[in-house]
Structures are given as C-alpha cells and as structure tokens.
XYZ file of N, CA, C and O in Angstrom:
752
model
N 16.020 -14.288 4.084
C 15.054 -13.202 3.468
C 15.883 -12.118 3.049
O 15.451 -10.937 2.400
N 16.994 -11.658 3.884
C 17.952 -10.420 3.357
C 18.591 -10.893 2.311
O 18.889 -9.853 1.575
N 18.644 -12.143 1.345
C 19.515 -12.383 0.371
C 18.354 -12.592 -0.839
O 18.718 -12.219 -1.800
N 17.235 -12.544 -0.581
C 16.352 -12.643 -1.818
C 15.043 -11.560 -1.469
O 14.812 -11.749 -0.423
N 15.113 -10.842 -2.368
C 13.938 -9.768 -2.278
C 12.194 -10.258 -2.252
O 12.275 -11.240 -2.624
N 11.661 -9.674 -1.802
C 10.213 -10.185 -2.096
C 9.722 -10.485 -3.423
O 10.266 -9.835 -4.327
N 8.913 -11.499 -3.489
C 8.509 -12.039 -4.867
C 7.913 -10.686 -5.670
O 6.957 -10.270 -5.198
N 8.104 -11.039 -6.959
C 7.435 -9.996 -7.965
C 8.222 -8.446 -8.000
O 7.552 -7.866 -8.899
N 8.962 -8.350 -7.043
C 9.635 -7.004 -6.905
C 11.020 -6.872 -8.450
O 11.662 -7.560 -8.028
N 10.616 -6.292 -9.025
C 12.098 -5.988 -10.044
C 13.067 -5.288 -9.781
O 12.951 -4.105 -8.709
N 14.255 -5.837 -9.911
C 15.552 -5.184 -9.151
C 15.263 -5.011 -7.819
O 15.464 -3.798 -7.351
N 15.020 -5.751 -7.145
C 14.722 -5.496 -5.468
C 15.999 -4.779 -4.948
O 15.920 -3.960 -3.776
N 17.280 -4.920 -5.077
C 18.417 -4.390 -4.808
C 18.150 -2.666 -4.840
O 19.371 -2.209 -4.137
N 17.761 -2.313 -5.754
C 17.365 -0.844 -5.782
C 16.143 -0.276 -5.224
O 16.088 0.996 -4.965
N 15.377 -1.190 -4.447
C 14.488 -0.326 -3.687
C 14.972 -0.560 -2.200
O 15.405 -1.367 -1.775
N 14.676 0.774 -1.647
C 15.125 1.033 -0.115
C 13.773 1.588 0.508
O 12.909 2.136 0.016
N 13.846 1.071 1.987
C 12.977 1.756 2.903
C 13.617 2.884 3.399
O 14.628 2.664 4.008
N 12.741 3.883 3.556
C 13.296 5.394 4.083
C 13.244 5.173 5.573
O 11.914 5.073 5.967
N 14.219 5.955 6.295
C 14.002 5.902 7.644
C 14.230 7.554 7.976
O 14.995 8.047 7.370
N 13.758 8.155 8.988
C 13.973 9.285 9.459
C 14.910 9.486 10.771
O 14.616 8.622 11.517
N 15.570 10.470 10.727
C 16.394 10.590 12.112
C 15.928 11.787 12.780
O 16.179 13.085 11.841
N 15.634 12.114 13.872
C 15.168 13.607 14.314
C 16.116 13.420 15.815
O 15.924 12.537 16.452
N 16.130 14.622 16.258
C 16.907 14.846 17.435
C 15.687 15.179 18.515
O 14.690 16.187 18.560
N 15.630 14.667 19.660
C 14.813 15.129 21.009
C 15.761 15.642 21.423
O 16.890 14.972 22.459
N 15.723 16.848 22.042
C 16.348 17.788 23.244
C 16.324 16.891 24.550
O 15.292 16.499 24.959
N 17.594 16.768 24.971
C 17.809 16.055 26.517
C 18.010 14.437 25.825
O 18.321 14.156 27.014
N 17.361 14.057 24.745
C 17.439 12.491 24.885
C 18.347 12.180 23.868
O 19.190 11.135 23.882
N 18.670 12.848 22.678
C 19.134 12.685 21.537
C 18.623 12.224 20.437
O 17.447 12.342 20.140
N 19.447 11.427 19.428
C 18.866 11.195 18.206
C 17.703 9.929 17.852
O 18.073 8.969 18.874
N 16.735 9.988 17.505
C 15.811 8.963 17.191
C 15.710 8.407 16.078
O 15.404 9.377 14.970
N 15.727 7.113 15.508
C 15.122 6.778 14.023
C 14.098 6.118 14.084
O 13.709 5.022 15.004
N 13.048 6.231 13.138
C 11.709 5.686 13.037
C 11.795 5.303 11.534
O 11.957 6.184 10.610
N 10.990 4.176 11.219
C 10.766 3.938 9.898
C 9.654 4.472 9.438
O 8.948 4.107 8.445
N 8.449 5.517 10.125
C 7.287 5.728 9.757
C 7.273 7.141 9.589
O 8.343 7.808 9.959
N 6.515 7.603 8.587
C 6.381 9.055 8.068
C 4.896 9.476 7.991
O 4.127 8.720 8.190
N 4.852 10.429 7.731
C 3.430 11.022 7.219
C 3.464 11.361 5.759
O 4.345 11.304 5.023
N 2.253 11.622 5.201
C 1.721 11.728 4.068
C 2.354 12.915 3.263
O 2.836 13.149 1.943
N 2.563 13.971 4.103
C 3.316 15.265 3.777
C 4.890 14.882 3.599
O 5.437 15.243 2.353
N 5.582 14.022 4.109
C 6.915 13.734 3.996
C 6.858 12.742 2.472
O 7.876 13.234 1.665
N 5.872 12.021 2.545
C 5.939 10.926 1.152
C 5.735 12.108 0.182
O 6.372 12.030 -0.952
N 4.998 13.113 0.057
C 4.622 13.917 -1.020
C 5.807 14.590 -1.461
O 6.297 15.210 -2.454
N 6.454 15.302 -0.536
C 7.808 16.251 -0.544
C 8.786 15.346 -1.200
O 9.498 15.757 -1.940
N 9.170 14.113 -0.747
C 10.062 13.161 -1.254
C 9.899 13.004 -2.750
O 10.519 13.084 -3.602
N 8.540 12.987 -3.284
C 8.302 12.331 -4.494
C 8.289 13.411 -5.198
O 8.767 13.360 -6.503
N 8.096 14.818 -4.787
C 8.433 16.032 -5.839
C 9.638 16.451 -5.730
O 10.105 17.118 -6.618
N 10.355 16.129 -4.478
C 11.494 17.079 -4.536
C 12.837 16.165 -4.284
O 13.933 16.947 -4.306
N 12.741 14.869 -4.173
C 14.218 14.205 -4.006
C 14.638 13.700 -5.508
O 13.986 12.833 -6.121
N 15.796 13.784 -5.852
C 16.232 13.740 -7.431
C 17.214 12.523 -7.213
O 17.390 11.906 -8.551
N 17.109 11.879 -5.979
C 18.165 10.747 -6.238
C 17.300 9.310 -6.340
O 17.738 8.168 -6.668
N 16.063 9.672 -6.436
C 15.258 8.052 -6.832
C 14.569 8.402 -8.245
O 14.127 9.448 -8.468
N 14.452 7.398 -8.436
C 13.441 6.917 -9.628
C 11.950 7.077 -9.387
O 11.170 7.115 -10.482
N 11.629 6.801 -8.275
C 10.297 6.803 -7.690
C 10.224 6.477 -6.313
O 11.050 5.908 -5.692
N 9.042 7.023 -5.740
C 9.062 7.042 -4.029
C 7.446 6.500 -4.118
O 6.644 7.094 -4.790
N 6.974 6.183 -3.270
C 5.897 5.591 -2.960
C 5.561 5.142 -1.425
O 6.733 5.267 -0.494
N 4.482 4.769 -0.979
C 4.481 4.646 0.457
C 3.335 3.632 0.740
O 2.337 3.378 -0.339
N 3.345 2.507 1.530
C 2.419 1.563 2.138
C 2.145 1.243 3.726
O 2.998 2.011 4.226
N 1.172 0.835 3.952
C 0.891 0.250 5.761
C 0.060 -1.118 5.251
O -0.607 -1.202 4.151
N 0.323 -1.838 6.302
C -0.414 -3.077 6.352
C -1.195 -2.956 7.848
O -0.734 -2.699 8.850
N -2.485 -3.004 7.677
C -3.215 -3.403 8.868
C -4.603 -4.483 8.662
O -4.487 -5.047 7.852
N -5.122 -4.552 9.906
C -6.290 -5.387 9.561
C -7.501 -4.865 9.210
O -8.018 -3.554 9.355
N -8.386 -5.543 8.625
C -9.812 -5.026 8.136
C -10.634 -6.392 8.476
O -10.376 -7.278 8.107
N -11.967 -5.918 8.574
C -12.897 -6.969 8.513
C -13.467 -7.145 7.431
O -14.111 -6.289 6.738
N -13.465 -8.318 6.765
C -14.174 -8.680 5.254
C -15.415 -9.313 5.454
O -15.589 -10.324 6.088
N -16.633 -8.707 4.970
C -17.846 -9.543 5.036
C -18.624 -8.685 6.260
O -17.942 -7.751 6.873
N -19.680 -9.042 6.594
C -20.369 -9.077 7.699
C -21.197 -10.201 8.450
O -21.610 -11.075 7.899
N -21.668 -9.856 9.788
C -22.319 -10.863 10.264
C -21.470 -12.249 10.705
O -20.404 -12.054 10.999
N -22.471 -13.173 10.733
C -21.582 -14.490 10.964
C -20.407 -14.540 9.943
O -19.676 -15.648 10.573
N -20.577 -14.284 8.719
C -19.460 -14.586 7.873
C -18.102 -13.476 8.057
O -17.203 -13.631 7.219
N -18.127 -12.625 8.701
C -17.095 -11.619 8.950
C -15.844 -12.347 9.387
O -15.833 -13.116 10.350
N -14.840 -12.002 8.937
C -13.548 -12.397 9.317
C -12.401 -11.327 9.231
O -12.659 -10.483 8.187
N -11.224 -11.335 9.471
C -10.181 -10.606 9.505
C -8.994 -10.497 8.410
O -8.965 -12.055 8.028
N -8.845 -9.990 7.799
C -7.693 -9.914 6.689
C -6.628 -8.940 6.816
O -6.984 -7.783 7.424
N -5.586 -9.246 6.123
C -4.723 -8.252 6.183
C -4.702 -7.315 4.794
O -4.719 -7.761 3.800
N -4.793 -6.002 4.800
C -5.372 -4.971 4.089
C -4.193 -4.386 3.838
O -3.441 -3.548 4.655
N -3.686 -4.207 3.040
C -2.255 -3.276 2.493
C -2.662 -2.087 1.906
O -3.978 -1.963 0.801
N -2.589 -1.030 2.248
C -3.049 0.242 1.423
C -1.743 0.751 1.318
O -0.714 0.937 1.968
N -1.811 1.464 -0.198
C -0.667 1.907 -0.615
C -1.068 2.961 -1.831
O -2.027 3.034 -2.014
N -0.195 3.766 -2.035
C -0.252 4.591 -2.813
C -0.312 4.061 -4.346
O 0.427 3.222 -4.718
N -0.795 4.804 -5.224
C -1.064 4.382 -6.783
C 0.316 4.144 -7.243
O 0.616 3.100 -7.841
N 1.538 4.741 -7.017
C 2.797 4.666 -7.479
C 3.401 3.622 -6.901
O 4.405 3.077 -7.589
N 2.978 2.776 -5.959
C 3.587 1.603 -5.088
C 3.784 0.252 -6.181
O 5.126 0.095 -6.218
N 2.809 0.263 -6.978
C 3.258 -0.774 -7.798
C 4.092 -0.769 -9.101
O 4.980 -1.702 -9.183
N 3.860 0.537 -9.791
C 4.762 0.292 -10.632
C 6.146 0.757 -10.272
O 7.171 0.424 -10.840
N 6.520 1.224 -9.049
C 7.682 1.709 -8.329
C 8.423 0.252 -8.223
O 9.407 0.087 -8.218
N 7.574 -0.920 -7.897
C 8.288 -2.208 -7.261
C 8.081 -2.992 -8.824
O 9.047 -3.881 -8.808
N 7.788 -2.516 -9.903
C 7.914 -2.940 -11.011
C 6.825 -4.392 -11.078
O 7.147 -5.438 -11.977
N 6.081 -4.395 -10.427
C 5.133 -5.503 -10.475
C 3.910 -5.309 -11.150
O 3.423 -3.985 -11.408
N 3.059 -6.489 -11.962
C 2.050 -6.118 -12.633
C 0.972 -7.055 -11.997
O 1.193 -8.176 -11.523
N -0.472 -6.850 -12.277
C -1.376 -7.607 -11.964
C -1.363 -8.891 -12.152
O -1.212 -8.878 -13.507
N -1.750 -9.938 -11.884
C -2.007 -11.395 -12.557
C -3.340 -11.381 -13.044
O -3.199 -11.912 -14.116
N -4.229 -10.733 -12.690
C -5.628 -10.535 -13.605
C -6.041 -9.035 -13.318
O -5.914 -8.570 -12.130
N -6.860 -8.554 -14.361
C -7.178 -7.022 -14.036
C -6.074 -6.250 -13.994
O -5.134 -6.381 -14.913
N -6.288 -5.246 -13.211
C -5.176 -4.223 -12.607
C -5.258 -3.632 -11.373
O -5.660 -4.064 -10.598
N -3.742 -2.929 -11.231
C -3.894 -2.274 -9.952
C -4.783 -1.032 -10.283
O -4.710 -0.468 -11.323
N -4.701 -0.131 -8.873
C -5.473 1.056 -8.977
C -4.478 2.280 -9.604
O -3.112 2.297 -9.738
N -5.156 3.367 -10.112
C -4.539 4.521 -10.750
C -4.235 5.703 -9.546
O -5.063 5.634 -8.823
N -3.413 6.775 -10.078
C -3.605 8.011 -9.105
C -4.803 8.538 -9.211
O -5.150 9.104 -8.239
N -5.600 8.629 -10.322
C -6.999 9.134 -10.325
C -7.688 8.518 -9.372
O -9.009 9.071 -8.906
N -7.366 7.219 -8.786
C -8.170 6.415 -8.221
C -7.871 6.654 -6.535
O -8.587 6.113 -5.482
N -6.811 7.341 -6.296
C -5.994 7.475 -5.168
C -5.841 9.073 -4.562
O -4.730 9.142 -4.412
N -6.748 9.747 -4.839
C -6.463 10.954 -4.652
C -7.481 11.218 -3.152
O -8.495 10.956 -3.115
N -6.470 11.921 -2.126
C -7.218 12.297 -1.232
C -8.557 13.227 -1.370
O -8.741 14.235 -2.133
N -9.685 12.653 -0.571
C -10.787 13.472 -0.573
C -11.661 12.828 -1.795
O -12.613 13.432 -1.943
N -11.036 12.150 -2.808
C -11.941 11.679 -3.839
C -11.281 10.366 -4.433
O -11.522 9.974 -5.649
N -10.943 9.657 -3.478
C -10.433 8.174 -3.881
C -11.644 7.451 -4.068
O -12.696 7.447 -3.427
N -11.483 6.116 -5.019
C -12.314 5.150 -5.489
C -12.519 4.254 -4.318
O -11.058 3.881 -4.149
N -13.504 3.531 -4.262
C -13.634 2.128 -3.524
C -13.276 1.221 -4.285
O -14.149 0.410 -4.638
N -12.181 0.868 -4.505
C -11.669 -0.313 -5.500
C -10.387 -1.063 -4.908
O -10.029 -0.601 -3.749
N -10.324 -2.361 -5.221
C -9.419 -3.389 -4.256
C -8.915 -4.144 -5.207
O -9.452 -4.541 -6.454
N -7.737 -4.556 -4.807
C -7.039 -5.764 -5.543
C -6.737 -6.674 -4.648
O -6.223 -6.765 -3.689
N -7.454 -7.960 -5.075
C -7.116 -9.048 -4.256
C -5.752 -9.584 -4.067
O -5.286 -9.788 -5.072
N -5.228 -10.116 -3.182
C -4.068 -11.025 -2.990
C -4.552 -12.220 -3.570
O -5.654 -12.594 -3.527
N -3.536 -13.106 -4.262
C -3.724 -14.378 -4.820
C -4.473 -15.343 -3.812
O -5.189 -15.762 -4.259
N -4.152 -15.375 -2.625
C -4.404 -16.275 -1.807
C -5.843 -15.871 -1.356
O -6.749 -16.711 -1.247
N -6.207 -14.822 -1.085
C -7.585 -14.551 -0.593
C -8.893 -14.843 -1.928
O -9.678 -15.249 -2.168
N -8.064 -14.659 -3.367
C -8.774 -14.513 -4.672
C -9.329 -16.210 -4.618
O -10.451 -16.600 -4.958
N -8.175 -16.897 -4.150
C -8.362 -18.592 -4.450
C -9.509 -18.796 -2.997
O -10.428 -19.605 -3.393
N -8.987 -18.472 -1.944
C -10.034 -18.781 -0.953
C -11.474 -18.500 -1.098
O -12.280 -19.005 -0.744
N -11.520 -17.162 -1.302
C -12.892 -16.699 -1.676
C -13.865 -16.810 -2.874
O -15.175 -16.466 -2.662
N -12.922 -16.600 -3.955
C -13.719 -16.938 -5.378
C -13.194 -18.062 -5.978
O -13.468 -18.404 -7.114
N -12.356 -19.187 -5.333
C -12.084 -20.111 -6.031
C -11.353 -19.776 -7.222
O -11.338 -20.742 -8.092
N -10.649 -18.752 -7.235
C -9.931 -18.320 -8.443
C -10.789 -18.145 -9.587
O -10.046 -18.053 -10.822
N -11.847 -17.885 -9.550
C -12.791 -17.551 -10.551
C -12.504 -16.144 -11.225
O -12.298 -14.971 -10.640
N -11.830 -16.199 -12.488
C -11.725 -14.666 -13.351
C -12.821 -13.756 -13.054
O -12.510 -12.565 -13.211
N -14.108 -14.396 -12.863
C -15.392 -13.379 -13.074
C -15.338 -12.734 -11.485
O -16.240 -11.826 -11.335
N -14.246 -12.800 -10.874
C -14.280 -11.867 -9.640
C -14.133 -10.485 -9.685
O -14.246 -9.663 -8.961
N -13.442 -10.225 -11.061
C -13.295 -8.864 -11.154
C -14.515 -8.181 -11.658
O -15.321 -8.635 -12.237
N -14.890 -7.269 -11.160
C -15.957 -6.476 -11.166
C -16.882 -6.807 -9.852
O -17.927 -6.088 -9.836
N -16.643 -7.712 -9.341
C -17.772 -8.095 -8.184
C -17.430 -7.158 -6.814
O -16.442 -6.334 -6.825
N -18.203 -7.118 -5.729
C -18.073 -6.421 -4.650
C -17.803 -7.000 -3.402
O -18.311 -8.288 -3.153
N -16.875 -6.559 -2.806
C -16.417 -6.983 -1.409
C -16.878 -5.987 -0.380
O -16.753 -4.825 -0.540
N -17.069 -6.420 0.875
C -17.242 -5.455 2.092
C -16.123 -5.680 2.858
O -15.684 -6.598 3.247
N -15.294 -4.097 3.394
C -14.092 -4.411 4.020
C -14.298 -3.319 5.092
O -14.828 -2.204 4.803
N -14.433 -3.871 6.205
C -14.813 -2.831 7.389
C -16.301 -2.023 7.058
O -15.758 -0.511 7.416
N -16.866 -2.505 6.618
C -18.197 -2.036 6.700
C -18.261 -0.845 5.274
O -19.468 -0.595 5.184
N -17.170 -1.260 4.318
C -17.746 -0.285 3.157
C -17.299 -1.082 2.013
O -16.695 -2.324 1.988
N -18.286 -0.843 0.875
C -18.263 -1.684 -0.285
C -17.083 -1.155 -1.261
O -16.801 -0.028 -1.655
N -16.339 -2.253 -1.775
C -15.135 -2.064 -2.978
C -15.399 -2.879 -3.927
O -15.954 -4.095 -3.794
N -15.185 -2.369 -5.029
C -15.347 -3.045 -6.320
C -13.986 -3.731 -6.339
O -12.865 -2.847 -6.544
N -13.712 -5.336 -6.817
C -12.252 -6.004 -7.306
C -12.083 -5.216 -8.805
O -12.963 -5.266 -9.650
N -10.873 -4.979 -8.769
C -10.564 -4.265 -10.111
C -9.129 -5.441 -10.665
O -8.742 -5.306 -11.789
N -8.710 -6.053 -9.642
C -7.380 -7.090 -9.995
C -7.340 -8.062 -9.252
O -7.843 -7.814 -7.865
N -6.099 -8.850 -9.558
C -5.707 -9.777 -8.407
C -4.210 -9.590 -8.650
O -3.768 -9.745 -9.611
N -3.517 -9.673 -7.515
C -2.286 -9.311 -7.212
C -1.584 -10.752 -7.737
O -2.333 -11.711 -7.504
N -0.238 -10.807 -8.177
C 0.365 -12.066 -8.371
C 0.491 -13.073 -7.288
O 0.455 -12.467 -6.129
N 0.654 -14.363 -7.294
C 0.851 -15.104 -6.405
C 2.009 -14.964 -5.414
O 3.340 -14.684 -6.171
N 1.841 -14.925 -4.041
C 3.176 -14.393 -3.546
C 3.579 -13.079 -3.519
O 4.311 -12.549 -2.472
N 2.592 -12.122 -4.046
C 3.118 -10.596 -3.643
C 2.597 -10.036 -2.434
O 1.521 -10.139 -2.237
N 3.550 -9.477 -1.448
C 3.403 -8.756 -0.572
C 3.796 -7.385 -0.333
O 3.831 -6.760 0.802
N 4.185 -6.777 -1.385
C 4.355 -5.789 -1.662
C 6.214 -5.684 -1.327
O 7.033 -6.474 -1.808
N 6.567 -4.674 -0.484
C 7.971 -4.442 -0.021
C 8.395 -5.079 1.117
O 9.484 -5.036 1.454
N 7.268 -5.828 2.074
C 7.553 -6.396 3.440
C 7.380 -7.962 3.042
O 6.851 -8.179 1.784
N 7.633 -8.654 4.125
C 7.464 -10.034 4.072
C 6.256 -10.720 4.495
O 5.748 -11.889 4.798
N 5.406 -9.744 5.292
C 4.116 -9.990 5.910
C 3.189 -10.412 4.751
O 3.064 -9.859 3.967
N 1.919 -11.213 5.349
C 1.091 -11.428 4.451
C -0.045 -10.343 3.997
O -0.110 -9.381 4.881
N -0.411 -10.113 2.730
C -1.502 -9.012 2.283
C -2.442 -9.822 1.532
O -2.215 -10.484 0.777
N -3.468 -9.679 2.020
C -4.874 -10.306 1.504
C -5.354 -9.186 0.340
O -6.272 -9.990 -0.623
N -5.578 -8.082 0.845
C -6.148 -7.215 -0.285
C -5.744 -5.737 -0.245
O -5.002 -5.370 0.889
N -5.448 -5.373 -1.377
C -4.889 -3.906 -1.423
C -5.921 -2.851 -1.763
O -6.559 -3.117 -2.672
N -5.899 -1.766 -1.286
C -6.752 -0.710 -1.408
C -6.128 0.796 -1.324
O -4.805 0.942 -1.099
N -6.678 1.868 -2.044
C -5.917 3.019 -2.223
C -5.500 3.643 -0.854
O -6.280 3.687 -0.107
N -4.422 4.006 -0.729
C -4.073 4.964 0.249
C -4.673 6.171 1.034
O -5.322 5.848 2.049
N -5.185 6.399 -0.368
C -6.111 8.020 0.247
C -7.652 7.477 1.155
O -8.316 8.365 1.224
N -7.864 6.306 0.928
C -9.027 5.765 1.756
C -8.884 5.828 3.406
O -9.731 5.385 4.140
N -7.462 5.838 3.836
C -7.306 5.693 5.000
C -7.612 6.798 5.917
O -7.141 8.205 5.124
N -7.999 6.772 6.903
C -8.471 7.739 7.549
C -7.919 7.989 9.330
O -8.880 7.928 10.152
N -6.261 8.120 9.382
C -5.961 8.102 10.699
C -6.262 9.283 11.735
O -6.083 9.168 12.894
N -6.374 10.241 10.969
C -6.404 11.656 11.618
C -7.195 12.803 10.659
O -7.238 12.396 9.436
N -7.746 13.716 11.303
C -8.260 14.670 10.508
C -7.309 15.431 9.488
O -6.242 15.492 10.074
N -7.840 15.557 8.189
C -6.699 16.504 7.552
C -5.547 15.635 7.195
O -4.367 16.358 7.079
N -5.551 14.503 7.349
C -3.952 13.827 7.227
C -3.146 14.011 6.098
O -1.994 13.995 6.245
N -3.779 14.473 4.802
C -2.964 14.687 3.946
C -2.133 15.798 3.953
O -0.927 15.948 3.181
N -2.641 16.820 5.037
C -1.906 18.224 5.039
C -1.164 18.297 6.556
O -0.737 19.086 6.866
N -1.127 17.255 7.076
C -0.564 17.158 8.474
C 0.728 16.877 8.922
O 0.863 15.536 8.217
N 1.566 17.351 9.667
C 3.041 16.555 9.934
C 2.948 15.661 10.963
O 3.620 14.832 11.303
N 1.755 15.526 11.809
C 1.662 14.673 12.860
C 1.286 13.497 12.661
O 1.241 12.600 13.639
N 0.477 13.354 11.749
C 0.026 11.833 11.421
C 1.084 10.709 10.859
O 1.207 10.731 9.531
N 1.666 10.271 11.642
C 2.792 9.203 11.560
C 2.426 7.985 11.539
O 2.229 7.399 12.562
N 2.277 7.482 10.107
C 1.909 6.136 10.058
C 2.221 5.276 8.827
O 1.977 3.964 8.735
N 2.834 5.836 7.858
C 3.337 5.291 6.482
C 4.819 4.720 6.625
O 5.401 5.516 7.191
N 4.771 3.589 5.962
C 6.305 3.380 5.274
C 6.624 3.642 3.832
O 5.750 3.684 3.179
N 7.782 4.394 3.629
C 8.259 5.030 2.620
C 9.018 4.229 2.004
O 9.964 3.933 2.591
N 8.929 4.095 0.626
C 10.076 3.164 0.024
C 10.144 3.967 -1.180
O 9.587 5.035 -1.729
N 11.728 3.907 -1.754
C 11.836 4.510 -3.004
C 12.845 3.680 -3.837
O 13.599 2.593 -3.338
N 12.904 3.749 -5.038
C 13.638 3.216 -5.974
C 14.865 4.094 -6.228
O 14.412 5.184 -7.057
N 15.988 3.592 -6.357
C 17.316 4.553 -6.388
C 17.511 4.119 -7.957
O 17.044 3.496 -8.860
N 17.844 5.748 -8.354
C 18.164 5.968 -9.615
C 19.467 4.805 -10.012
O 20.242 4.770 -9.121
N 19.584 4.537 -11.076
C 21.021 3.745 -11.367
C 22.079 4.682 -10.984
O 22.002 5.906 -11.209
C-alpha cells in the first residue's frame, strides 16, 4: 500500500495528507491528522506551496429505511477533492462547488462503483434516481470509478458534499470542530 497510491489518483506521489502539530503546556507537542473547516479554507486560500487543497472524511450512514435499511460507508468531501486527486466519474459527474456551499449544499450523491453494482445492477439509469441516506433524500448524479476510495484505502460506498455534514453548530466558522482530513497536491 505504501508503494502504490490509491486507485485512480493521478500522480499520487504529489498528494499529501496534512498533519498539524500543536503545543500543550506541561505536556509537549501533539500531532494530529484532523483539522477543522476553517483550517481547510485558510490553507486553500493562503498556502502557496500547493496546487490544490481539499478535505474529506468517511463515516457510516444508513441507506434506505425500514427492513431494507443497511449501513454504508459514506465519504463526505469538498467539491475540490475529486479534481485535486485528478479523478473523473465513471458515469455522470462529481458534484460542483455550487452544490457544496455551507448553508446551501445540494442533496446530491455519487455512488461508489460497488454500491452501484449491488443496489442498481450497474444500470446507467441509476443517474437521476433518489436514494435515502440517514433519513434524507439524495439525487444520484454520478458513479465513481471501480476501486476509487479517495485518498485513503478504506471502502467508500457513496460520496456526498462536505457541506451537508453537521458535527457542530456553525461548524464552517468555528475552530473547535475538528473532524476533517485535509489533503493537498504539491506544486511541481
């Protein structure tokens, strides 16, 4: 895994995961792989060493309802995540920045290739259909390529806009909500 990058990531040797080091008085330095949305936006607009910066997280969600409900791995990512990695959708498209705005995000979803096969039998007509994730309705706009898991190696069944996550009140503007993995593509 260390010698070959995740599937479908263009030039994976230039993609890095960012960690932060902070000092705790009386304890010493601490390193963490998680950050908040404010850190992501500050890096995106202010760090000049990167060709692109993006953020993602993976958690579980319930797909469907009633007796048919089951748990899936949900990848939440900023809209710039997919172009920064250099990946294109297998069918349809990935969501745009207009669909991933805090307080105005659209309920769109990109199916992982495996989920598309299991739930829709690989039917191209899945684009435009609706799925239920954790009690909310999403419109399917695309299918990720086979094997695409983002910048990590764990499974992802469905991708949704980062701005639909609500881990804390006013999370796009607070420094205390630490839950994102931040990635960057180094400039040549």
